[in-house]
XYZ file of C-alpha atoms in Angstrom:
377
model
C 0.060 0.002 -0.017
C 1.355 3.453 -1.106
C 1.905 5.863 1.746
C 2.436 9.667 1.911
C 1.329 12.324 -0.461
C 0.339 11.327 -4.023
C 2.807 12.200 -6.644
C 2.193 15.058 -8.996
C 0.721 13.956 -12.282
C 3.202 13.820 -15.178
C 3.432 17.179 -17.034
C 2.063 19.275 -14.117
C 3.421 21.122 -11.137
C 2.482 21.491 -7.594
C 1.724 24.487 -5.397
C 3.937 27.483 -5.809
C 5.815 28.594 -2.767
C 7.131 32.060 -2.148
C 9.717 33.752 0.126
C 10.619 37.460 0.475
C 14.563 37.862 0.339
C 16.517 40.290 2.290
C 16.914 42.365 -0.833
C 13.201 42.930 -0.863
C 12.658 40.782 -3.892
C 10.346 37.706 -3.846
C 11.507 34.159 -4.696
C 8.993 31.717 -6.001
C 9.633 27.976 -6.408
C 7.699 24.926 -7.667
C 8.419 21.330 -8.410
C 7.528 20.232 -11.918
C 6.960 16.579 -12.943
C 8.544 16.273 -16.314
C 7.000 14.024 -19.124
C 9.854 11.527 -18.276
C 8.478 11.256 -14.740
C 11.394 12.929 -13.008
C 10.849 15.949 -10.767
C 12.570 19.267 -11.281
C 12.801 22.202 -8.941
C 12.267 25.648 -10.621
C 13.009 29.024 -8.964
C 12.341 32.578 -10.167
C 12.532 35.937 -8.545
C 10.403 39.134 -9.064
C 9.987 42.546 -7.651
C 6.722 41.476 -6.247
C 5.147 38.194 -5.047
C 2.784 38.171 -8.003
C 5.632 38.772 -10.474
C 7.689 35.955 -9.013
C 4.685 33.484 -9.253
C 3.989 34.582 -12.890
C 7.669 33.925 -13.839
C 7.999 30.570 -12.047
C 4.637 29.376 -13.542
C 5.888 30.376 -17.153
C 9.167 28.435 -16.507
C 7.201 25.485 -15.253
C 4.953 25.403 -18.296
C 8.014 25.646 -20.696
C 9.643 22.690 -18.742
C 6.682 20.469 -19.486
C 6.742 21.366 -23.193
C 3.063 22.563 -23.175
C 1.014 25.676 -22.611
C -2.141 26.230 -20.733
C -5.129 27.973 -22.510
C -8.331 29.397 -21.150
C -10.074 26.180 -21.959
C -7.438 23.413 -21.834
C -4.399 22.566 -19.899
C -2.135 19.513 -19.576
C -4.131 18.341 -16.575
C -7.339 18.484 -18.604
C -8.909 15.173 -19.362
C -9.555 13.517 -22.829
C -13.291 13.998 -22.380
C -12.679 17.778 -21.871
C -10.475 17.955 -24.826
C -13.062 16.288 -27.149
C -15.777 18.750 -25.853
C -13.576 21.738 -26.571
C -12.600 20.447 -30.015
C -16.104 19.585 -31.097
C -17.410 22.944 -29.927
C -15.099 24.702 -32.444
C -15.338 22.039 -35.172
C -17.204 23.536 -38.180
C -18.089 20.281 -39.890
C -21.557 18.942 -40.761
C -23.994 18.408 -37.963
C -24.264 14.660 -38.821
C -20.436 14.323 -38.404
C -20.449 16.117 -35.137
C -23.263 13.865 -33.876
C -21.243 10.801 -34.993
C -18.201 12.024 -33.224
C -20.128 12.729 -30.036
C -21.685 9.320 -30.131
C -18.237 7.644 -30.605
C -16.876 9.661 -27.695
C -19.760 8.764 -25.430
C -20.038 5.107 -26.145
C -16.442 4.018 -26.708
C -13.886 6.667 -25.908
C -15.201 8.014 -22.594
C -15.409 4.635 -20.700
C -11.963 3.553 -21.769
C -9.682 6.589 -21.884
C -11.890 9.611 -21.284
C -10.810 10.198 -17.697
C -7.078 10.122 -18.591
C -5.298 13.537 -18.376
C -3.664 14.758 -21.530
C -0.214 14.485 -20.029
C -1.098 10.767 -19.319
C -2.330 9.996 -22.785
C 0.350 7.824 -24.511
C 0.575 5.867 -27.743
C 0.742 2.385 -26.003
C -2.431 3.144 -24.017
C -4.266 4.216 -27.173
C -2.919 1.217 -29.089
C -4.278 -1.102 -26.484
C -7.609 0.693 -26.467
C -7.951 0.575 -30.267
C -7.088 -3.087 -30.518
C -9.922 -3.899 -28.122
C -12.540 -2.655 -30.591
C -14.050 -3.993 -33.734
C -12.577 -2.604 -36.991
C -15.247 0.035 -37.560
C -15.173 1.320 -33.903
C -11.369 1.238 -34.056
C -11.472 3.360 -37.172
C -14.109 5.836 -35.746
C -12.365 6.219 -32.299
C -8.840 6.627 -33.865
C -10.140 9.369 -36.265
C -11.810 11.142 -33.447
C -8.767 11.105 -31.128
C -6.390 11.966 -33.968
C -8.323 15.103 -34.755
C -8.734 16.122 -31.175
C -5.152 15.673 -30.274
C -4.016 17.457 -33.428
C -6.054 20.383 -32.162
C -4.375 20.137 -28.738
C -0.959 20.161 -30.328
C -1.839 23.340 -32.415
C -2.974 24.944 -29.144
C 0.316 23.967 -27.435
C -1.414 21.915 -24.726
C 0.259 18.748 -26.105
C 3.735 18.495 -27.543
C 2.883 15.611 -29.943
C -0.124 13.586 -31.205
C -0.098 10.128 -29.520
C -2.979 8.923 -31.709
C -1.126 9.614 -34.928
C 1.522 7.027 -33.951
C -0.958 4.165 -33.440
C -1.707 1.451 -35.881
C -4.509 2.191 -38.441
C -7.532 0.055 -38.323
C -7.441 -3.012 -40.528
C -8.483 -2.582 -44.128
C -12.173 -3.343 -44.672
C -13.109 -6.211 -46.871
C -16.032 -4.180 -48.172
C -16.432 -4.088 -51.885
C -18.536 -1.497 -53.654
C -21.326 -2.849 -55.723
C -23.119 -0.866 -58.570
C -26.443 -1.581 -60.163
C -26.672 -3.498 -63.460
C -29.064 -2.219 -66.117
C -31.428 -5.114 -65.245
C -31.393 -4.287 -61.550
C -31.896 -0.592 -62.230
C -34.962 -1.360 -64.289
C -36.386 -3.550 -61.617
C -35.703 -1.072 -58.972
C -37.525 1.599 -61.013
C -40.544 -0.777 -61.365
C -40.504 -1.342 -57.603
C -40.660 2.238 -56.546
C -43.283 3.010 -59.287
C -45.366 0.081 -58.158
C -45.282 1.484 -54.542
C -46.057 5.084 -55.722
C -49.179 3.807 -57.628
C -50.563 2.563 -54.288
C -49.050 5.108 -51.926
C -50.814 7.949 -50.281
C -49.683 11.453 -49.522
C -46.054 12.364 -49.988
C -44.748 8.727 -50.729
C -45.764 9.284 -54.460
C -42.475 11.378 -54.789
C -40.280 8.325 -54.430
C -39.838 7.452 -58.151
C -38.751 11.119 -59.004
C -36.473 11.232 -55.943
C -34.783 7.969 -57.172
C -34.309 9.458 -60.602
C -32.621 12.535 -59.132
C -30.320 10.237 -57.116
C -29.483 8.096 -60.223
C -28.912 11.114 -62.422
C -26.738 13.230 -60.066
C -24.818 10.805 -57.817
C -25.712 12.985 -54.870
C -26.277 11.822 -51.322
C -29.817 11.459 -50.071
C -29.113 14.279 -47.596
C -28.055 16.523 -50.493
C -31.204 15.659 -52.464
C -33.391 16.427 -49.549
C -32.205 20.092 -49.322
C -32.508 20.562 -53.111
C -34.446 23.789 -54.024
C -36.095 24.728 -57.286
C -33.718 27.682 -57.407
C -30.930 25.039 -57.683
C -32.471 23.567 -60.916
C -31.898 25.182 -64.330
C -32.809 23.017 -67.218
C -30.383 20.175 -67.482
C -28.068 21.574 -64.801
C -28.463 21.111 -61.007
C -26.452 22.674 -58.262
C -25.736 20.263 -55.430
C -25.043 21.527 -51.967
C -22.710 18.980 -50.153
C -24.298 18.871 -46.694
C -21.672 16.421 -45.356
C -18.839 18.495 -46.901
C -19.804 21.640 -45.049
C -22.056 23.193 -47.644
C -19.661 23.101 -50.670
C -21.573 23.469 -53.958
C -21.022 21.985 -57.362
C -23.095 22.033 -60.585
C -23.701 18.863 -62.550
C -25.272 18.096 -65.828
C -28.145 15.663 -65.613
C -29.458 13.149 -68.267
C -32.929 13.413 -69.889
C -34.515 10.852 -67.503
C -33.633 13.108 -64.567
C -34.807 16.286 -66.435
C -38.135 14.530 -67.024
C -38.455 13.404 -63.419
C -37.804 17.045 -62.234
C -40.416 18.348 -64.652
C -42.967 15.905 -63.134
C -42.062 16.864 -59.670
C -42.254 20.513 -60.431
C -46.080 20.061 -61.143
C -46.326 18.579 -57.600
C -44.414 21.253 -55.467
C -43.314 24.212 -57.497
C -45.061 27.370 -56.418
C -46.091 25.662 -53.158
C -42.710 24.875 -51.713
C -39.192 26.152 -52.391
C -37.877 22.566 -51.984
C -38.091 20.049 -54.873
C -39.068 17.273 -52.444
C -41.294 18.226 -49.526
C -43.105 16.699 -46.621
C -45.847 18.917 -45.128
C -45.978 22.582 -44.358
C -43.830 23.088 -47.526
C -40.766 22.127 -45.637
C -37.999 20.087 -46.954
C -38.298 16.261 -46.782
C -36.187 14.731 -44.089
C -33.814 11.982 -44.897
C -35.576 9.528 -42.652
C -38.792 9.904 -44.651
C -37.644 8.695 -48.070
C -35.883 5.868 -46.302
C -39.164 4.929 -44.732
C -40.874 5.146 -48.134
C -38.230 2.772 -49.513
C -38.780 0.264 -46.722
C -42.538 0.364 -47.471
C -41.767 -0.103 -51.201
C -39.782 -3.281 -50.478
C -42.679 -4.636 -48.492
C -45.354 -3.836 -51.170
C -42.983 -5.240 -53.905
C -42.518 -8.457 -52.013
C -46.231 -8.895 -51.542
C -47.251 -8.100 -55.149
C -49.112 -10.600 -57.274
C -46.627 -12.391 -59.437
C -47.201 -12.743 -63.117
C -45.589 -15.204 -65.557
C -42.487 -13.848 -67.238
C -38.775 -13.294 -66.669
C -37.562 -13.702 -62.997
C -36.942 -10.279 -61.511
C -33.491 -9.824 -59.913
C -33.211 -9.254 -56.134
C -33.026 -5.562 -55.338
C -33.630 -5.836 -51.639
C -30.019 -4.913 -51.018
C -30.226 -1.592 -52.867
C -30.088 1.602 -50.759
C -30.069 5.162 -51.822
C -26.285 5.206 -51.472
C -25.993 2.444 -54.017
C -26.883 5.040 -56.670
C -23.816 7.061 -55.665
C -21.640 4.044 -56.107
C -23.278 3.246 -59.389
C -22.581 6.751 -60.724
C -18.997 6.431 -59.731
C -18.741 3.036 -61.407
C -20.499 4.179 -64.627
C -18.372 7.266 -65.064
C -15.067 5.615 -64.145
C -15.777 2.787 -66.657
C -17.002 4.917 -69.542
C -15.248 8.331 -68.911
C -12.506 8.459 -66.229
C -12.041 8.316 -62.533
C -11.325 11.966 -62.414
C -14.840 12.698 -63.926
C -16.424 10.367 -61.358
C -14.553 12.206 -58.497
C -15.796 15.624 -59.686
C -19.385 14.383 -60.181
C -19.496 12.999 -56.605
C -17.817 16.108 -55.100
C -14.899 14.232 -53.516
C -11.694 16.196 -52.837
C -9.461 13.165 -53.743
C -9.708 10.528 -56.408
C -8.479 7.994 -54.065
C -11.705 8.193 -52.049
C -13.754 7.592 -55.163
C -11.491 4.753 -56.390
C -11.157 3.013 -52.983
C -14.759 3.207 -51.684
C -17.174 3.861 -54.564
C -16.170 1.944 -57.711
C -17.388 -1.535 -58.360
C -14.386 -3.040 -60.195
C -16.538 -5.864 -61.577
C -18.750 -3.436 -63.282
C -16.249 -0.968 -64.887
C -14.269 -2.987 -67.305
C -14.468 -1.308 -70.726
C -14.588 -3.014 -74.059
C -10.876 -3.205 -75.085
C -11.313 -5.613 -78.071
C -10.425 -2.975 -80.656
C -7.058 -2.189 -78.978
C -6.321 -5.770 -78.264
C -7.071 -6.682 -81.860
C -4.341 -4.324 -83.049
C -1.814 -5.782 -80.653
C -2.660 -9.401 -81.039
C -3.507 -9.373 -84.768
C -5.763 -11.839 -86.448
C -4.089 -14.992 -85.123
C -3.926 -16.529 -88.669
C -0.263 -17.128 -88.178
C -1.047 -19.520 -85.336
C -3.309 -21.562 -87.584
C -0.677 -21.957 -90.316
């Protein structure tokens, strides 16, 4: 059992002591616990007691390699750091909500009470490895960003999360719609709309806008009529902090918007609405799609070709499909611009279905390989 006074936490200092010297000046002294764990005695003098204290405190902070701010200090906890960082983070609300959820559910119980001076790479490595791949990735991203902020503020002298092992690569493979699957999905949502009441009748047109723009469902939900001009649509990237891009849409999407215009134009500023002329919320189209799957599964079957299974198709699949179609027929750079990604690696690594983007290269191969008649002779 440990006896005596508890040791000063690493990277902090104890109570400042002062003494007035015979010369009339004041001497302030304090013991600092360095990041190495060793103690160091620091002394400074001043014309007044307050000046001596200020000088010795500044020297103690320099010795630990960090600086205190109005909101954070080396003795602050990881939970406090995350709160301060998120309060100044200017990302999308959905991203902030996800970060707070990760912090509350995973980070806080494991390392949230640690002081910043106690946060080390080995501790974080053990914590990350105790999680599943997706939770590992989410927690590491959160702590890397928060600690990066602390380093910029001078509260930490390095980023311990940046030195940890990244989460294992996902075995996820993007899947794009085939033409047959796309046709079946269109029939499914139209079949639902023919029987739907109220605002669910908008689902087929909403699907056409998703298919023709490659936008996220959250971006389509905030689409206004002022964003639509003929065959050009301006997309507001909700997840990307409100960045805008203008895309050219195909005739099927133009026709869908014209049909939708008759429903909401002049009544609501939004292309897709749900009561009181307000924008449709993301959860509502997702509910329509769930109902559409149920109605489609219960439909009366007729004799004819077997319909492919489209129960796996979500709204985000149209984004991956757009990336795959453009990368296969035009270029990855075009797909990146269409989706609004900042880096082509994001599009290539997470959105392109490699099985669905192989172009017809027989003309090129024919020139290289020849007719093959010399093999037959």
